Amino acid sequence: MEVEFSRWRGEELPFAGGGQLINDAYNANPDSMRAGLAHLAALAGERRRVAVLGEMAELGPGGPGFHEEIGAEAERQGVAALVAVGELARGYLEGGSGIPITEWAPDAESAVPVVERIVRPGDCVLVKASRSVGLERVAEALAAVNA
């Protein structure tokens, strides 16, 4: 039996220079973020790991702490470049303070040029956020440029 996921849920697309794009811009919570980062690490192998992470919505008062925890997890998983998108996503940068390249963008539209500047052929890239962030625009822009 073959299961087909909804669009933007773990879509894997080939990327320029032997890279890989994981478009998981449909939903995010702390558990799915950890799983996504672990999948990025496993899939990347020796390739550079880039995470474009948008806010996780509807987490209540613990939201800022959860974002910091995910930033720390990105660092543990060997992410070399992290782009955080959205106000709460600033917590990723605080938690992942040892990640070599970090950038912040207020929204998906302004994240596109930041991500295009950072991502290189051969990278393995995870794009993940709650649906409300609209990070599919970032994934679509990357897919178009690096096809």
Coordinates of N, CA and C in Angstrom, one line a residue:
M1 N 0.8 -1.2 0.0 CA 0.0 0.0 0.0 C 0.9 1.2 0.0
E2 N 0.6 2.2 -0.9 CA 1.3 3.4 -1.0 C 0.5 4.6 -0.4
V3 N 1.2 5.3 0.5 CA 0.5 6.5 1.1 C 1.1 7.7 0.5
E4 N 0.2 8.6 0.1 CA 0.6 9.9 -0.5 C 0.3 11.0 0.5
F5 N 1.3 11.8 0.9 CA 1.1 12.9 1.8 C 0.5 14.1 1.1
S6 N -0.1 15.0 1.9 CA -0.5 16.2 1.4 C 0.6 17.1 0.9
R7 N 0.3 18.0 0.0 CA 1.4 18.9 -0.5 C 2.0 19.6 0.6
W8 N 3.3 19.8 0.5 CA 4.2 20.5 1.5 C 4.4 19.7 2.8
R9 N 4.1 18.4 2.8 CA 4.4 17.6 3.9 C 5.5 16.6 3.6
G10 N 6.7 17.0 3.9 CA 7.9 16.1 3.6 C 8.2 15.9 2.2
E11 N 7.8 16.7 1.3 CA 8.2 16.6 -0.1 C 9.7 16.6 -0.2
E12 N 10.2 15.7 -0.9 CA 11.7 15.7 -1.2 C 11.9 15.9 -2.7
L13 N 12.7 16.9 -2.9 CA 13.0 17.3 -4.3 C 14.5 17.4 -4.5
P14 N 15.0 16.9 -5.7 CA 16.4 17.0 -6.0 C 16.8 18.5 -6.1
F15 N 18.0 18.7 -5.8 CA 18.5 20.1 -5.7 C 19.8 20.2 -6.5
A16 N 20.1 21.4 -7.0 CA 21.3 21.6 -7.8 C 22.5 21.0 -7.1
G17 N 23.5 20.5 -7.9 CA 24.7 20.0 -7.3 C 24.6 18.8 -6.5
G18 N 23.6 18.0 -6.6 CA 23.4 16.8 -5.8 C 22.8 17.1 -4.5
G19 N 22.2 18.2 -4.3 CA 21.6 18.6 -3.0 C 20.2 18.0 -3.0
Q20 N 19.5 18.3 -1.9 CA 18.2 17.8 -1.6 C 17.4 18.9 -0.9
L21 N 16.1 19.1 -1.3 CA 15.2 20.0 -0.6 C 14.1 19.2 0.0
I22 N 13.9 19.4 1.3 CA 12.8 18.8 2.0 C 11.8 19.9 2.3
N23 N 10.7 19.9 1.6 CA 9.6 20.9 1.8 C 8.6 20.4 2.8
D24 N 8.6 20.8 4.0 CA 7.7 20.4 5.0 C 7.0 21.7 5.6
A25 N 6.5 22.5 4.7 CA 6.0 23.8 5.1 C 4.5 23.8 5.6
Y26 N 4.0 22.6 5.8 CA 2.6 22.5 6.1 C 2.2 22.6 7.5
N27 N 3.1 22.1 8.4 CA 2.7 22.0 9.8 C 4.0 21.9 10.7
A28 N 3.9 22.4 11.9 CA 5.1 22.3 12.8 C 4.6 22.4 14.2
N29 N 5.3 21.5 15.0 CA 5.1 21.6 16.5 C 6.5 21.0 17.0
P30 N 6.7 21.1 18.3 CA 8.1 20.7 18.7 C 8.5 19.3 18.3
D31 N 7.6 18.3 18.4 CA 7.9 17.0 18.0 C 8.2 16.8 16.5
S32 N 7.4 17.5 15.7 CA 7.6 17.3 14.3 C 8.8 18.1 13.8
M33 N 9.2 19.2 14.5 CA 10.4 19.9 14.2 C 11.6 19.0 14.6
R34 N 11.6 18.4 15.7 CA 12.7 17.5 16.1 C 12.8 16.3 15.0
A35 N 11.7 15.8 14.6 CA 11.7 14.7 13.6 C 12.3 15.2 12.3
G36 N 11.8 16.4 11.9 CA 12.3 17.0 10.7 C 13.8 17.3 10.7
L37 N 14.3 17.7 11.8 CA 15.8 18.0 11.9 C 16.5 16.7 11.9
A38 N 16.0 15.6 12.5 CA 16.7 14.3 12.5 C 16.7 13.8 11.1
H39 N 15.6 14.0 10.4 CA 15.5 13.5 9.0 C 16.5 14.3 8.1
L40 N 16.6 15.6 8.3 CA 17.6 16.4 7.6 C 19.0 15.8 7.8
A41 N 19.3 15.5 9.0 CA 20.7 15.0 9.3 C 20.9 13.7 8.7
A42 N 19.9 12.8 8.7 CA 20.1 11.5 8.1 C 20.2 11.6 6.6
L43 N 19.4 12.4 6.0 CA 19.4 12.5 4.6 C 20.6 13.2 4.0
A44 N 21.1 14.2 4.8 CA 22.2 15.0 4.3 C 23.5 14.3 4.2
G45 N 23.7 13.3 5.1 CA 25.0 12.7 5.1 C 26.2 13.7 5.3
E46 N 27.0 13.7 4.3 CA 28.2 14.7 4.4 C 27.9 16.1 3.8
R47 N 26.7 16.2 3.2 CA 26.3 17.5 2.6 C 26.0 18.5 3.7
R48 N 26.2 19.8 3.4 CA 25.9 20.9 4.3 C 24.4 20.9 4.6
R49 N 24.1 21.1 5.9 CA 22.7 21.1 6.4 C 22.3 22.5 6.6
V50 N 21.2 22.8 5.9 CA 20.6 24.2 6.1 C 19.1 24.0 6.5
A51 N 18.7 24.7 7.5 CA 17.4 24.7 8.0 C 16.7 26.0 7.9
V52 N 15.6 26.1 7.2 CA 14.8 27.3 7.2 C 13.5 27.0 8.0
L53 N 13.5 27.6 9.2 CA 12.5 27.2 10.1 C 11.6 28.4 10.5
G54 N 10.3 28.3 10.2 CA 9.4 29.3 10.6 C 8.8 29.0 12.0
E55 N 8.0 30.0 12.4 CA 7.4 29.8 13.7 C 6.5 28.6 13.8
M56 N 6.4 28.1 15.1 CA 5.4 27.1 15.4 C 4.3 27.8 16.1
A57 N 3.1 27.7 15.5 CA 1.9 28.4 16.0 C 1.2 27.7 17.1
E58 N 0.4 28.4 17.9 CA -0.5 27.9 18.8 C 0.1 27.0 19.9
L59 N 1.2 27.5 20.5 CA 1.9 26.7 21.5 C 1.6 27.3 22.9
G60 N 0.9 28.4 23.0 CA 0.6 29.0 24.3 C 1.7 29.7 24.9
P61 N 1.7 29.9 26.2 CA 2.7 30.6 26.9 C 4.1 30.0 26.8
G62 N 4.2 28.7 26.5 CA 5.5 28.0 26.4 C 6.2 28.2 25.1
G63 N 5.5 28.9 24.2 CA 6.0 29.0 22.8 C 7.4 29.5 22.7
P64 N 7.8 30.6 23.4 CA 9.2 31.0 23.2 C 10.2 30.0 23.7
G65 N 10.0 29.3 24.7 CA 10.9 28.2 25.2 C 11.0 27.1 24.2
F66 N 9.9 26.7 23.6 CA 9.9 25.6 22.6 C 10.7 26.0 21.4
H67 N 10.7 27.3 21.0 CA 11.5 27.7 19.9 C 13.0 27.7 20.2
E68 N 13.3 28.0 21.4 CA 14.7 27.9 21.9 C 15.2 26.5 21.9
E69 N 14.4 25.6 22.3 CA 14.7 24.2 22.4 C 15.0 23.6 21.0
I70 N 14.2 24.1 20.0 CA 14.3 23.6 18.6 C 15.6 24.2 18.0
G71 N 16.0 25.4 18.4 CA 17.2 26.0 17.9 C 18.4 25.1 18.4
A72 N 18.3 24.7 19.7 CA 19.4 23.9 20.3 C 19.4 22.5 19.6
E73 N 18.3 22.0 19.2 CA 18.2 20.7 18.5 C 18.8 20.8 17.1
A74 N 18.6 22.0 16.5 CA 19.2 22.2 15.1 C 20.7 22.2 15.3
E75 N 21.2 22.8 16.3 CA 22.7 22.8 16.5 C 23.2 21.4 16.8
R76 N 22.5 20.6 17.6 CA 22.9 19.2 17.9 C 22.9 18.4 16.6
Q77 N 22.0 18.7 15.7 CA 21.8 17.9 14.5 C 22.8 18.3 13.4
G78 N 23.7 19.2 13.7 CA 24.7 19.6 12.8 C 24.3 20.6 11.7
V79 N 23.3 21.4 12.0 CA 22.9 22.4 11.0 C 24.0 23.5 10.9
A80 N 24.4 23.7 9.7 CA 25.4 24.7 9.5 C 24.9 26.1 9.2
A81 N 23.7 26.2 8.7 CA 23.1 27.5 8.4 C 21.6 27.4 8.8
L82 N 21.1 28.4 9.6 CA 19.8 28.4 10.0 C 19.1 29.8 9.7
V83 N 18.0 29.7 9.0 CA 17.2 31.0 8.7 C 15.9 30.8 9.5
A84 N 15.7 31.7 10.4 CA 14.5 31.8 11.3 C 13.5 32.8 10.7
V85 N 12.3 32.4 10.6 CA 11.3 33.2 10.0 C 10.1 33.5 10.9
G86 N 9.9 34.7 11.2 CA 8.8 35.1 12.1 C 9.3 35.5 13.5
E87 N 8.5 36.3 14.2 CA 8.9 36.9 15.5 C 9.3 35.8 16.5
L88 N 8.5 34.8 16.7 CA 8.8 33.8 17.7 C 10.0 33.0 17.3
A89 N 10.3 32.9 16.0 CA 11.4 32.1 15.4 C 12.8 32.7 15.9
R90 N 12.8 33.9 16.4 CA 14.0 34.4 17.0 C 14.6 33.5 18.0
G91 N 13.7 32.8 18.7 CA 14.1 31.8 19.7 C 15.0 30.7 19.1
Y92 N 14.8 30.4 17.9 CA 15.7 29.4 17.3 C 17.2 29.9 17.3
L93 N 17.3 31.1 17.0 CA 18.7 31.7 17.0 C 19.3 31.7 18.4
E94 N 18.5 32.0 19.4 CA 19.0 32.0 20.8 C 19.4 30.6 21.2
G95 N 18.5 29.6 20.9 CA 18.8 28.2 21.3 C 20.0 27.6 20.5
G96 N 20.1 28.1 19.2 CA 21.1 27.5 18.3 C 22.3 28.5 18.2
S97 N 22.7 29.1 19.2 CA 23.7 30.2 19.2 C 25.1 29.7 18.6
G98 N 25.3 28.4 18.6 CA 26.6 27.9 18.1 C 26.6 27.6 16.6
I99 N 25.4 27.7 16.0 CA 25.3 27.4 14.5 C 26.1 28.5 13.8
P100 N 27.0 28.1 12.9 CA 27.9 29.0 12.2 C 27.2 30.2 11.5
I101 N 26.1 29.9 10.7 CA 25.4 31.0 10.0 C 24.0 31.0 10.5
T102 N 23.6 32.2 10.9 CA 22.2 32.4 11.4 C 21.7 33.7 10.8
E103 N 20.5 33.7 10.4 CA 19.8 34.9 9.8 C 18.4 34.9 10.3
W104 N 17.8 36.0 10.4 CA 16.4 36.2 10.7 C 15.6 37.0 9.7
A105 N 14.4 36.6 9.4 CA 13.5 37.3 8.5 C 12.2 37.4 9.1
P106 N 11.5 38.6 9.0 CA 10.2 38.8 9.6 C 9.1 37.9 9.0
D107 N 9.2 37.6 7.7 CA 8.1 36.8 7.1 C 8.7 36.1 5.9
A108 N 7.8 35.2 5.3 CA 8.3 34.4 4.2 C 8.8 35.1 3.0
E109 N 8.1 36.2 2.7 CA 8.5 37.0 1.5 C 9.9 37.6 1.7
S110 N 10.2 38.1 2.8 CA 11.6 38.7 3.0 C 12.6 37.6 3.3
A111 N 12.2 36.3 3.6 CA 13.1 35.2 3.8 C 13.7 34.7 2.4
V112 N 12.9 34.9 1.3 CA 13.3 34.3 0.1 C 14.7 34.8 -0.3
P113 N 15.0 36.1 -0.4 CA 16.3 36.5 -0.8 C 17.4 36.1 0.2
V114 N 17.1 36.1 1.5 CA 18.1 35.6 2.5 C 18.5 34.2 2.2
V115 N 17.5 33.3 2.0 CA 17.7 31.9 1.8 C 18.5 31.7 0.5
E116 N 18.1 32.4 -0.6 CA 18.8 32.3 -1.9 C 20.2 32.7 -1.8
R117 N 20.5 33.6 -0.9 CA 21.9 34.1 -0.7 C 22.7 33.0 0.1
I118 N 22.1 32.3 1.0 CA 22.8 31.3 1.9 C 23.0 30.0 1.2
V119 N 21.9 29.5 0.6 CA 21.9 28.1 0.1 C 22.8 28.0 -1.1
R120 N 23.6 26.9 -1.1 CA 24.5 26.6 -2.2 C 24.2 25.3 -2.9
P121 N 24.6 25.1 -4.1 CA 24.4 23.8 -4.8 C 25.0 22.7 -3.9
G122 N 24.3 21.6 -3.8 CA 24.8 20.5 -3.0 C 24.3 20.4 -1.6
D123 N 23.7 21.5 -1.1 CA 23.2 21.6 0.2 C 22.0 20.7 0.4
C124 N 21.7 20.2 1.6 CA 20.5 19.6 2.0 C 19.7 20.6 2.8
V125 N 18.5 20.9 2.4 CA 17.8 22.0 2.9 C 16.4 21.5 3.5
L126 N 16.1 21.9 4.7 CA 14.8 21.6 5.3 C 14.1 22.9 5.4
V127 N 12.9 23.0 4.9 CA 12.0 24.1 5.0 C 10.8 23.7 5.8
K128 N 10.6 24.2 7.0 CA 9.6 23.7 7.9 C 9.0 24.8 8.8
A129 N 7.7 24.8 8.9 CA 7.0 25.8 9.7 C 5.5 25.5 9.8
S130 N 4.8 26.2 10.7 CA 3.4 26.1 10.8 C 2.8 26.7 9.5
R131 N 1.7 26.2 9.1 CA 1.1 26.6 7.8 C 0.9 28.1 7.7
S132 N 0.6 28.8 8.8 CA 0.3 30.2 8.8 C 1.5 31.0 8.4
V133 N 2.7 30.5 8.4 CA 3.9 31.3 8.1 C 4.1 31.4 6.5
G134 N 3.6 30.4 5.8 CA 3.6 30.5 4.3 C 5.0 30.2 3.7
L135 N 5.8 29.3 4.4 CA 7.1 29.0 3.9 C 7.1 28.2 2.6
E136 N 6.0 27.8 2.1 CA 6.0 27.1 0.8 C 6.5 28.1 -0.2
R137 N 6.4 29.4 0.0 CA 6.9 30.3 -1.0 C 8.4 30.3 -1.1
V138 N 9.1 30.0 0.1 CA 10.5 29.9 0.1 C 10.9 28.6 -0.6
A139 N 10.2 27.5 -0.3 CA 10.6 26.2 -0.9 C 10.4 26.3 -2.4
E140 N 9.3 26.9 -2.9 CA 9.0 27.0 -4.3 C 10.1 27.9 -5.0
A141 N 10.5 29.0 -4.3 CA 11.6 29.8 -4.9 C 12.9 29.0 -5.0
L142 N 13.2 28.3 -4.0 CA 14.4 27.5 -4.1 C 14.4 26.4 -5.1
A143 N 13.2 25.7 -5.2 CA 13.1 24.7 -6.2 C 13.2 25.2 -7.6
A144 N 12.6 26.4 -7.9 CA 12.7 27.0 -9.2 C 14.1 27.4 -9.6
V145 N 14.9 28.0 -8.6 CA 16.2 28.4 -8.9 C 17.2 27.3 -9.0
N146 N 17.0 26.2 -8.3 CA 17.9 25.1 -8.2 C 17.5 23.8 -8.9
A147 N 16.6 23.9 -9.8 CA 16.1 22.7 -10.5 C 17.1 22.2 -11.4

